[in-house]
Short mmCIF file of C-alpha atoms in Angstrom, two decimals:
data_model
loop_
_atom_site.label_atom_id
_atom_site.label_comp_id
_atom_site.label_asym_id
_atom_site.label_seq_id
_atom_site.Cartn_x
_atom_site.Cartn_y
_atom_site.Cartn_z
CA UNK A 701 -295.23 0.75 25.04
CA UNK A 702 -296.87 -0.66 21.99
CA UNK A 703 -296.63 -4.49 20.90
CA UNK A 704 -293.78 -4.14 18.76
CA UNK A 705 -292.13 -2.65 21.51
CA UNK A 706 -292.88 -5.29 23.72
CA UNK A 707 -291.89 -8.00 21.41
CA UNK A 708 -288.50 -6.22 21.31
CA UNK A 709 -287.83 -6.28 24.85
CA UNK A 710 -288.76 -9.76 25.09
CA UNK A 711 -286.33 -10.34 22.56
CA UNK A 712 -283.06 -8.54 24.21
CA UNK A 713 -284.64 -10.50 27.44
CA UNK A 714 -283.88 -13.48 25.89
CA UNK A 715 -280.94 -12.89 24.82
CA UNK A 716 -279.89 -11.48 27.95
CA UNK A 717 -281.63 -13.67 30.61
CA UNK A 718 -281.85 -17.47 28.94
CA UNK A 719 -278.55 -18.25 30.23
CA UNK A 720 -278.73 -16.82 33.71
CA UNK A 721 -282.38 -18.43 34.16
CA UNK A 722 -281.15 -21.74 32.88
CA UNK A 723 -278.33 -21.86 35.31
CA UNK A 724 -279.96 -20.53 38.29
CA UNK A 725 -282.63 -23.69 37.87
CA UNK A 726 -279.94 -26.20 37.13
CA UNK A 727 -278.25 -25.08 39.88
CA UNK A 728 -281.08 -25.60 41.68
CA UNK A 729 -282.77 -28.77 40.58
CA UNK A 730 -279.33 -30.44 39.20
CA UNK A 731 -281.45 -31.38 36.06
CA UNK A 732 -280.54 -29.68 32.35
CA UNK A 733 -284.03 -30.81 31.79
CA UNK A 734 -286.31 -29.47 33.91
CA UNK A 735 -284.34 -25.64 33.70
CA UNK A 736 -284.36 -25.97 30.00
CA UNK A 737 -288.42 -26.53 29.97
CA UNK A 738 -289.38 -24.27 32.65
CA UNK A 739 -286.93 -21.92 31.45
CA UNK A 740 -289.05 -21.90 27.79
CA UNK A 741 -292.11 -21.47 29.77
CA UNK A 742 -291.79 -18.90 31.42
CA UNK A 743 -290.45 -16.81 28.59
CA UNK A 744 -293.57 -18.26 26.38
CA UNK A 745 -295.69 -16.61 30.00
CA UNK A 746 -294.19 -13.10 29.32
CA UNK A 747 -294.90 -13.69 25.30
CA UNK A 748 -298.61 -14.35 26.56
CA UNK A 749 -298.50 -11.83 29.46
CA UNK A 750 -296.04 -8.84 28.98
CA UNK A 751 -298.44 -7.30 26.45
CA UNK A 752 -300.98 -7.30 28.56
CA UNK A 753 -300.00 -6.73 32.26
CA UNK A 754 -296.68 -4.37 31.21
CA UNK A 755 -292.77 -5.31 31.22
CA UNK A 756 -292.30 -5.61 34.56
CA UNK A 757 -289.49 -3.67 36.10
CA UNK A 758 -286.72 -6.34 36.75
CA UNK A 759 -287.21 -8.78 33.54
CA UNK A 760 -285.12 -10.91 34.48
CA UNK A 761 -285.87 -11.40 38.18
CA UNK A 762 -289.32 -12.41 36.70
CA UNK A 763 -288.35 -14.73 34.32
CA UNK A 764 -286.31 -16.52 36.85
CA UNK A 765 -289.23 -16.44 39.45
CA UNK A 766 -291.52 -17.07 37.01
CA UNK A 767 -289.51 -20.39 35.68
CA UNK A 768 -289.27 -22.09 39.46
CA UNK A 769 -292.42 -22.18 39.59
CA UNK A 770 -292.90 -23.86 36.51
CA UNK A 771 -290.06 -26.19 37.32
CA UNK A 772 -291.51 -26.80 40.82
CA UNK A 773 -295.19 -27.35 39.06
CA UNK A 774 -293.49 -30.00 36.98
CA UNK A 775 -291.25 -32.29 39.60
CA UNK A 776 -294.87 -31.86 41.43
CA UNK A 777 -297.36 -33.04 38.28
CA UNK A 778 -294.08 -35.75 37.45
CA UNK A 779 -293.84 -36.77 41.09
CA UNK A 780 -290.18 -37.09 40.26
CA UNK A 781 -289.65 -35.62 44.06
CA UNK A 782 -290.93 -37.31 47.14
CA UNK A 783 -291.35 -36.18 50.77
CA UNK A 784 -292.80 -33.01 52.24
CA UNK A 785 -289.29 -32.43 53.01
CA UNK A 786 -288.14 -32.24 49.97
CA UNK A 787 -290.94 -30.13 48.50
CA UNK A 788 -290.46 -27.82 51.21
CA UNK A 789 -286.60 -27.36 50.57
CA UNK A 790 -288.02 -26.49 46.46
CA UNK A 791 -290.13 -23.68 47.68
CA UNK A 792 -288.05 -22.45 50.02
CA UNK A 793 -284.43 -22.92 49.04
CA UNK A 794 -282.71 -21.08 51.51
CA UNK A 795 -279.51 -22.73 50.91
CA UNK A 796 -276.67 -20.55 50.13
CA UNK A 797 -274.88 -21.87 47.07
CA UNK A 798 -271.79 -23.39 47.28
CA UNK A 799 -268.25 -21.77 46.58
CA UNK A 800 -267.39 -24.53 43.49
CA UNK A 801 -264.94 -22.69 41.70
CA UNK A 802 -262.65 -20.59 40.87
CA UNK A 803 -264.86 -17.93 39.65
CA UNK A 804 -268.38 -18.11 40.53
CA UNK A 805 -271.21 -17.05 38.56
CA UNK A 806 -273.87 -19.74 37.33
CA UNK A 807 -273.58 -18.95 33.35
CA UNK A 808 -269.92 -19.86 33.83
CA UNK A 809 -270.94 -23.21 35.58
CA UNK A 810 -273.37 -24.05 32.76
CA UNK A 811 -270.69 -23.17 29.96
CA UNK A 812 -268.54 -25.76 31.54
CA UNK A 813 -271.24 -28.45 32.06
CA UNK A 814 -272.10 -28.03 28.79
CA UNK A 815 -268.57 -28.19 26.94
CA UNK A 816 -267.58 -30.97 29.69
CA UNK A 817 -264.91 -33.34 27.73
CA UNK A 818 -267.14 -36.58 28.53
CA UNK A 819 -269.34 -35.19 25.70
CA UNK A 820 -268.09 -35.71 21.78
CA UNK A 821 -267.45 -32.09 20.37
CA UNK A 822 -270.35 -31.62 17.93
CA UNK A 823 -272.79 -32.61 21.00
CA UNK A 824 -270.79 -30.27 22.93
CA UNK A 825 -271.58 -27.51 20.28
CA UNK A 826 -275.15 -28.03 20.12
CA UNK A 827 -275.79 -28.28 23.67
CA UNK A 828 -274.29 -25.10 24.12
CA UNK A 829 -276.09 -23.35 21.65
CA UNK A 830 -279.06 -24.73 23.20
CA UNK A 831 -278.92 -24.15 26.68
CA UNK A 832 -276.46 -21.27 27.03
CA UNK A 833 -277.78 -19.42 23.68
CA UNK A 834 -280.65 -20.32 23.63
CA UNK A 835 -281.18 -21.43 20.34
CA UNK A 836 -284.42 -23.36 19.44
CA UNK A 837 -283.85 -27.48 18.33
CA UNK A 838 -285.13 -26.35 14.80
CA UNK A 839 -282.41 -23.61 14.64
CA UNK A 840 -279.28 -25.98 15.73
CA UNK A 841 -280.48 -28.34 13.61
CA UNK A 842 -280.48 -26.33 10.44
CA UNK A 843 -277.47 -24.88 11.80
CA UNK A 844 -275.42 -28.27 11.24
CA UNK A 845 -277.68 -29.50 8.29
CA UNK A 846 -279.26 -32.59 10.09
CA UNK A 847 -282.53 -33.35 10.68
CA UNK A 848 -284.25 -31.90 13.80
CA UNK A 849 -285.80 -35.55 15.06
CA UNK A 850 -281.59 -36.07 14.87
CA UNK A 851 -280.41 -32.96 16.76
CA UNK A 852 -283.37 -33.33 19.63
CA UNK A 853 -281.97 -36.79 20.19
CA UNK A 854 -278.60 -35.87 20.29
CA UNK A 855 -279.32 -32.75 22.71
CA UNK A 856 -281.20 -35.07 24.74
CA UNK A 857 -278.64 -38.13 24.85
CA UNK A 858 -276.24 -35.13 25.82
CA UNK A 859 -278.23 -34.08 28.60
CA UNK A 860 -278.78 -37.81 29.78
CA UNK A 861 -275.05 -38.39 29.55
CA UNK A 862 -274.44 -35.69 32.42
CA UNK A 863 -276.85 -37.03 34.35
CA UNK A 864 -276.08 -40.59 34.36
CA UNK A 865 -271.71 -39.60 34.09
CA UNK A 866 -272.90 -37.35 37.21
CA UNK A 867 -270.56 -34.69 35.40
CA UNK A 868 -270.52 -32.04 37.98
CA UNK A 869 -272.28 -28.82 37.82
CA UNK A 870 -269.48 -26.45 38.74
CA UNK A 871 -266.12 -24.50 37.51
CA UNK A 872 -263.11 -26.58 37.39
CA UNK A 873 -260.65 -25.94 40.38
CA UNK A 874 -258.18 -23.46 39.75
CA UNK A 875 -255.59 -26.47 38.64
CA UNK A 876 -258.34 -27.61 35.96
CA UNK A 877 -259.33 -23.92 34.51
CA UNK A 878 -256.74 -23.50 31.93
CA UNK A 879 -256.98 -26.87 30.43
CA UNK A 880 -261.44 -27.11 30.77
CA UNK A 881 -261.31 -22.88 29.59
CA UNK A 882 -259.43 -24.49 26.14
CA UNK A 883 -261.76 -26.49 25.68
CA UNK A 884 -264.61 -23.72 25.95
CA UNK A 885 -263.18 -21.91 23.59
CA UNK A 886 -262.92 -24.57 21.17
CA UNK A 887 -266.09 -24.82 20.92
CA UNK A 888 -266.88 -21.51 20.34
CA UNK A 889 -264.39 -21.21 18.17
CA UNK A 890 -266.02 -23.92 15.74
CA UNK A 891 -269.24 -22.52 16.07
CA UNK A 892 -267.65 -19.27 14.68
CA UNK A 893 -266.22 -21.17 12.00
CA UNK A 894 -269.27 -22.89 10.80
CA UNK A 895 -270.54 -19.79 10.28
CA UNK A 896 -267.77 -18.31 9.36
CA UNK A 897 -267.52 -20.42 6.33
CA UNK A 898 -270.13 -22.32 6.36
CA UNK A 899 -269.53 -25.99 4.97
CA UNK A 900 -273.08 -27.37 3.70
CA UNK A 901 -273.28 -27.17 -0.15
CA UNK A 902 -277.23 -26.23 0.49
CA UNK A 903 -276.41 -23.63 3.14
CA UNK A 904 -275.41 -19.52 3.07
CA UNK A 905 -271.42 -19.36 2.61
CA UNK A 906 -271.66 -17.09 5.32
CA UNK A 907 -273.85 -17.55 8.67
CA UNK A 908 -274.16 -14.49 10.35
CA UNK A 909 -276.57 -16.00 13.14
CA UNK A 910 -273.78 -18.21 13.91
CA UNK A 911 -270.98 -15.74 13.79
CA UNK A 912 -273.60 -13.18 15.78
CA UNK A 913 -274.42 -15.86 18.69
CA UNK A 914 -270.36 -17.40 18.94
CA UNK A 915 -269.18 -13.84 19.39
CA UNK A 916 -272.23 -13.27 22.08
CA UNK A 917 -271.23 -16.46 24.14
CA UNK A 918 -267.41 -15.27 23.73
CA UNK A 919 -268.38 -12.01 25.19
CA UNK A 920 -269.66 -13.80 27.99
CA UNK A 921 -267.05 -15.78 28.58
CA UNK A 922 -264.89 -12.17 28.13
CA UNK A 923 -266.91 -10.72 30.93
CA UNK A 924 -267.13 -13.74 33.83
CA UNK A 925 -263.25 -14.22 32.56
CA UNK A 926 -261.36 -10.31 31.90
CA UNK A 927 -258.08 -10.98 32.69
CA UNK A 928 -257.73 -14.45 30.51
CA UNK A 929 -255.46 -13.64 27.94
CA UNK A 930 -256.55 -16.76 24.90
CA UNK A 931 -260.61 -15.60 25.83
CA UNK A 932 -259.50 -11.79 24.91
CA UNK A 933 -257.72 -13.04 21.99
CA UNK A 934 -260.64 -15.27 20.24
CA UNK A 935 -262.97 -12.60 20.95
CA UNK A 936 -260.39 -10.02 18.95
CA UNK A 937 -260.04 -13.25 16.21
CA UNK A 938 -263.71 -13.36 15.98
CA UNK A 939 -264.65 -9.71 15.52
CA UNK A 940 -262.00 -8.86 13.22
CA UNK A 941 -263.08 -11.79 11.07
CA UNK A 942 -266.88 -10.56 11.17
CA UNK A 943 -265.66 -7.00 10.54
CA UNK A 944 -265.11 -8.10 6.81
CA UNK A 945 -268.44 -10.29 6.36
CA UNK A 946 -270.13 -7.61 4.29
CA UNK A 947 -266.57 -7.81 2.00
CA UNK A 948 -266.49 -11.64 1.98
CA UNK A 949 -269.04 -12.82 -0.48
CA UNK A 950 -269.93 -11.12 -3.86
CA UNK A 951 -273.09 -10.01 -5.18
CA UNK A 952 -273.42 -13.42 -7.55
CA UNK A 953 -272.23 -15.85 -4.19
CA UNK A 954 -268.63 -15.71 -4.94
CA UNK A 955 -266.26 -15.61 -2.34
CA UNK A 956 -264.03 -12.33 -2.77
CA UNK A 957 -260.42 -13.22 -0.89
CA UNK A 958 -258.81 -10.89 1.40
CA UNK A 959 -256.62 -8.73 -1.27
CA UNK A 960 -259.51 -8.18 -3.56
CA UNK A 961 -261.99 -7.54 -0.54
CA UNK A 962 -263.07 -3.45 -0.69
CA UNK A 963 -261.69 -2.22 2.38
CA UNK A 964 -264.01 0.33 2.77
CA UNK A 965 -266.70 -2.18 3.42
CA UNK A 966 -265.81 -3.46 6.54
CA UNK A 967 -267.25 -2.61 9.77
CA UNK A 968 -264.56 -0.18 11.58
CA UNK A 969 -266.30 -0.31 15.21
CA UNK A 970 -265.28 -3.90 14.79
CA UNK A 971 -261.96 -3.51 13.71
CA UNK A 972 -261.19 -0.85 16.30
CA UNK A 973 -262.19 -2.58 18.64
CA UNK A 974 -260.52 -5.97 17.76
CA UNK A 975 -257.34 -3.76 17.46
CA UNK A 976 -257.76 -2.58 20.84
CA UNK A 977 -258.37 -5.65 22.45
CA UNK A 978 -254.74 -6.69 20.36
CA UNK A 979 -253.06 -4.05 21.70
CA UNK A 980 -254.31 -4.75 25.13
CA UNK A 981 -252.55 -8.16 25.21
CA UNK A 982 -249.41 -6.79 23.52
CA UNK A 983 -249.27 -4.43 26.68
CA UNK A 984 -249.61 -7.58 29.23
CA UNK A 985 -245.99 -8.59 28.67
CA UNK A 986 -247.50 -12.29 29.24
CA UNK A 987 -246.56 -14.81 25.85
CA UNK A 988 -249.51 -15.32 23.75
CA UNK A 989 -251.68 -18.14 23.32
CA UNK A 990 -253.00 -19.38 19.95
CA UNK A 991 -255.67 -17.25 19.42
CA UNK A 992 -253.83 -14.15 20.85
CA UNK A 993 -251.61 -14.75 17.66
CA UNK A 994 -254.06 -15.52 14.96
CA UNK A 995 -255.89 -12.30 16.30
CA UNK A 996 -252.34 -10.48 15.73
CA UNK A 997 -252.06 -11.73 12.39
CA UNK A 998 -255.59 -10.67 11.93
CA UNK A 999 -254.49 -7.41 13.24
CA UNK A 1000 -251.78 -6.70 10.98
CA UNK A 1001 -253.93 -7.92 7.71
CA UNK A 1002 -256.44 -4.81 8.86
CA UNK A 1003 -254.27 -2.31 10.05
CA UNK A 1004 -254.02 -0.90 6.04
CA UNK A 1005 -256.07 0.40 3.54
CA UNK A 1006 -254.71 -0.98 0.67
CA UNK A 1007 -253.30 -4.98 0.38
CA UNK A 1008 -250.39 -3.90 -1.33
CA UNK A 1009 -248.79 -2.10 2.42
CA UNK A 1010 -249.30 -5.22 4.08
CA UNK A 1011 -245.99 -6.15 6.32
CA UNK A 1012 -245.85 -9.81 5.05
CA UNK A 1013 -242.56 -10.00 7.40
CA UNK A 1014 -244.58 -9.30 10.72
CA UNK A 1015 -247.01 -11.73 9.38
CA UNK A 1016 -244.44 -14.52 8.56
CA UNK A 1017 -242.96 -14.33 12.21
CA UNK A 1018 -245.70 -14.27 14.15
CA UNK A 1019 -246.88 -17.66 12.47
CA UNK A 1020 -243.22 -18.82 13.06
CA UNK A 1021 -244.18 -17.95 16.72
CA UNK A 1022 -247.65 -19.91 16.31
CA UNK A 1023 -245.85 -22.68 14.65
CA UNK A 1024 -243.92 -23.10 18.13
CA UNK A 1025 -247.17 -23.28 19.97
CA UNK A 1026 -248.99 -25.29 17.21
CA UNK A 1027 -247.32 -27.01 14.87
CA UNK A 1028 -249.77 -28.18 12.65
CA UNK A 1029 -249.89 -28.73 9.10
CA UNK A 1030 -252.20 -26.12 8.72
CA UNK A 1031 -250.03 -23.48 10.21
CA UNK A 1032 -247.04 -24.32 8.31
CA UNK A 1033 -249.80 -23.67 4.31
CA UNK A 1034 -250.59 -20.58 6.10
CA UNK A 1035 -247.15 -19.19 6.90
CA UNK A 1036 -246.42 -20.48 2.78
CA UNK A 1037 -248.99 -18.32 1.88
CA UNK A 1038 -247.21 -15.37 3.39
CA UNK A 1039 -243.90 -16.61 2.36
CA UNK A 1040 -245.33 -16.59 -0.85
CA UNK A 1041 -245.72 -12.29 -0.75
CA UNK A 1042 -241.93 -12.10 0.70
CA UNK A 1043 -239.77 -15.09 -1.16
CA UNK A 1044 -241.63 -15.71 -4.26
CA UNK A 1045 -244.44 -18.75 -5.43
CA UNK A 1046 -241.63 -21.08 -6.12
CA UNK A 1047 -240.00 -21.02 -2.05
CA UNK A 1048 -243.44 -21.07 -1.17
CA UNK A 1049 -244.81 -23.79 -3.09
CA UNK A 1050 -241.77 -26.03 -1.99
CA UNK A 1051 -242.80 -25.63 1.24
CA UNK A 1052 -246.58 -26.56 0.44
CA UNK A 1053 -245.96 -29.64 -1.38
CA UNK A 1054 -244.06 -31.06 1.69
CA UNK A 1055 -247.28 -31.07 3.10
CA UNK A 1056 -248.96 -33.40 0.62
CA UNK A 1057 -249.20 -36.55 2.72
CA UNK A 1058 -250.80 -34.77 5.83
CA UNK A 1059 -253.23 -32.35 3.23
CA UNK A 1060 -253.81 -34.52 0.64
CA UNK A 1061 -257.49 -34.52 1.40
CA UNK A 1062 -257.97 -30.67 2.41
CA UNK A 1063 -259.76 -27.95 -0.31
CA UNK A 1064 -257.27 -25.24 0.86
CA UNK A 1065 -254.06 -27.04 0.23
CA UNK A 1066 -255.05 -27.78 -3.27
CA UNK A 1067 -256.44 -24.44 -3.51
CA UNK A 1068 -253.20 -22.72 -2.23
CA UNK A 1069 -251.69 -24.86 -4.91
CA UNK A 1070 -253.01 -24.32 -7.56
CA UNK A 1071 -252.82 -20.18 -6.94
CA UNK A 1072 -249.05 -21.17 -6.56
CA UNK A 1073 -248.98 -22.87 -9.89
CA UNK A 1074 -251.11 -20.45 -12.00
CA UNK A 1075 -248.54 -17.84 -10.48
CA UNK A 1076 -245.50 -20.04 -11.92
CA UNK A 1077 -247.26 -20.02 -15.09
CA UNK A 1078 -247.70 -23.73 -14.57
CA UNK A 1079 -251.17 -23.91 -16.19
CA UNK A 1080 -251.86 -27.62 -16.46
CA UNK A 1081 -250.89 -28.01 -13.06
CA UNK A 1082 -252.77 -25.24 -11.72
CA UNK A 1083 -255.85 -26.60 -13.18
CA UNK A 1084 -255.63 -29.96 -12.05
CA UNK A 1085 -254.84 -28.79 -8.52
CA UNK A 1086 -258.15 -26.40 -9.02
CA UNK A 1087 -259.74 -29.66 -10.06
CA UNK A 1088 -259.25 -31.15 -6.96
CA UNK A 1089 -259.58 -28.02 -5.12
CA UNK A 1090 -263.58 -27.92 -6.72
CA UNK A 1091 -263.85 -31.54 -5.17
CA UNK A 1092 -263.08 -31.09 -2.04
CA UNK A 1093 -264.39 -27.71 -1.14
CA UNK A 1094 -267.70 -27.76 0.30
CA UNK A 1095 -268.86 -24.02 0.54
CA UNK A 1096 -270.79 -22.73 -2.28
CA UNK A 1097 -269.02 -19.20 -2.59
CA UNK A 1098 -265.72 -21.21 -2.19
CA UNK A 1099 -266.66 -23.72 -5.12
CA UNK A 1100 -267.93 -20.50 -7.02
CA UNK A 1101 -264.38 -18.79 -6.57
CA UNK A 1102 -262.35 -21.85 -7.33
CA UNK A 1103 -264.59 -22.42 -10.86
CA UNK A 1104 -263.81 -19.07 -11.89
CA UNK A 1105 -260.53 -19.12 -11.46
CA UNK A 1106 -259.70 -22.62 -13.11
CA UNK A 1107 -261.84 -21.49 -15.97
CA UNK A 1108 -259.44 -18.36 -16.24
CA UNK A 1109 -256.33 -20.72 -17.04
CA UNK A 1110 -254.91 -20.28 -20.63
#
């Protein structure tokens, strides 16, 4: 196998493994820590030794092996464990591990740790990315556009927080699940949507190592979780929203919207199986959660070749239904936009500007307005809604769009 080779499996390894070896020692040790840094060892070991000695036959049972005893080398240079005792019960751990949840696999446990509600949701993000993806301090930090002394600290406070809150390593109880798996998922789900549309001005528009590594951890969750209806449904969200990344973004940065997107662009493995996964829960006979219905409505926006054969009805309801679960302001400029395609701009923008007080300071209500305007023939107030549109928007593609369009106005 030559180097490259090598450097590839180590790769997939890590992508594979990080999360199971970083649970396994936290389960073990209790500290985030010491399974984080022994955890990074031992995959720097096979960097230094796989080349030389061969990819051994169960990667992953070496990397684990291979991290204890860097963890146990450490609490042993640290003296941060006293007692022969203790030491012994390191080496040897013979302990079976203890039934702590509902569903019990050690990945699971650390998503849960990690997206624990004691921790604010932006730590919760970037601890997750850090020590169930496995993403480097440099790479979160870039990811969020702060500096990395910043994003170390906060990882670090994160990990201290659990620690000291003695937040416990385990799945909720089967009471707890539904509530703790929501929260899970919103995390994920803003990961997706950083990347999704990404909101630094000095960023890409679109971050596909973002998109790439939220749709990874969903798939996780997906696979410790099958027969969880709102995990199925943000994993069918997030891959029918990545099937149209090539479409998204022009070749001068512009962002292209959905009807003027090239259909033939997007990836169909992705939409197939997003449809699938749609269909699936359709089947269940069980009401759908939030995602489960934005993944419909994502559904029926793919299902056709060409915008003009979109059913704007089916669309409409099922944000009716999603209003009923979620009735946010941002639901209700979403279902406008459709009513827009079935009533006309004028019922639609009546609808929108009874959202003013609660939007006032959000790009895509001004946006939205302003399309509803220029549509009216309303061109002064188009452009003044475009204005303020350009203001607020913080996505470069977005900003590039908007311009475009405001400088179109008679």
């Amino acid at each position: 196998m030559s180097v490259v080779d090598i450097r590839a499996v180590i790769t997939r390894a890590h992508h594979e493994e990080w999360a199971r070896v970083v649970a396994a020692l936290t389960r073990r040790f209790g500290d985030l820590d010491i399974a984080e840094e022994a955890a990074a060892e031992a995959f720097a070991t096979a960097v230094e030794r796989w080349p030389a000695d061969g990819v051994p036959p169960n990667p992953g049972a070496w990397l684990t092996t291979t991290a204890n005893r860097k963890a146990i080398d450490r609490i042993r240079r640290e003296n941060k464990r006293d007692g022969k005792q203790k030491e012994a019960q390191m080496v040897y751990d013979d302990d079976p591990p203890e039934p702590l949840g509902a569903i019990d696999d050690e990945r699971l446990r650390l998503i849960f740790t990690c997206c624990h509600p004691a921790l604010a949701m932006e730590t919760r993000m970037a601890l997750t990315l850090r020590m169930v993806g496995g993403l480097t301090v440099p790479e979160i930090a870039r990811a969020f556009l702060v500096q990395e002394t910043a994003m170390g600290q906060r990882i670090t406070r994160a990990k201290a927080k659990i620690k000291a809150a003695r937040i416990p390593y385990r799945v909720p109880s089967a009471e707890d699940l539904p509530a703790r798996v929501s929260g899970v998922l919103a995390v994920l789900f803003l990961v997706f949507n950083e990347g999704y549309l990404a909101t630094g001005p000095d960023t890409d528009p679109v971050r596909h190592d973002l998109t790439a590594e939220a749709i990874r951890l969903t798939r996780l969750i997906r696979a410790l979780m099958p027969k969880d209806g709102e995990v199925a449904g943000l994993l069918a969200l997030m891959l029918l929203s990545e099937a149209r990344r090539s479409a998204r973004v022009s070749a001068s940065g512009e962002l292209v919207t959905l009807d003027e997107q090239d259909r033939g662009a997007w990836d169909a493995a992705l939409v197939a199986e997003g449809h699938r996964l749609v269909r699936e829960r359709l089947a269940s006979r069980v009401a759908p959660g939030r995602y489960q219905i934005l993944a419909a409505i994502n559904a029926v926006h793919t299902s056709v070749r060409d915008v003009r054969d979109t059913d704007w009805s089916q669309i409409v309801a099922l944000y009716e239904q999603l209003a009923r679960l979620d009735p946010s302001p941002i639901v209700a400029l979403n279902r406008a936009i459709a009513v827009a395609e079935l009533d006309g701009p004028e019922v639609a923008l009546a609808a929108v500007d009874r959202l003013e007080d609660k939007l006032a300071g959000y790009h895509a209500y001004h946006a939205t307005r302003a399309d509803l305007l220029r549509r009216l023939g309303r061109s002064q107030e188009s452009r003044a809604a475009y204005d303020k549109a350009i203001e607020l928007a913080g996505n470069t593609a977005e900003t590039a769009y908007l311009t475009r369009r405001r400088d179109q106005l008679a």
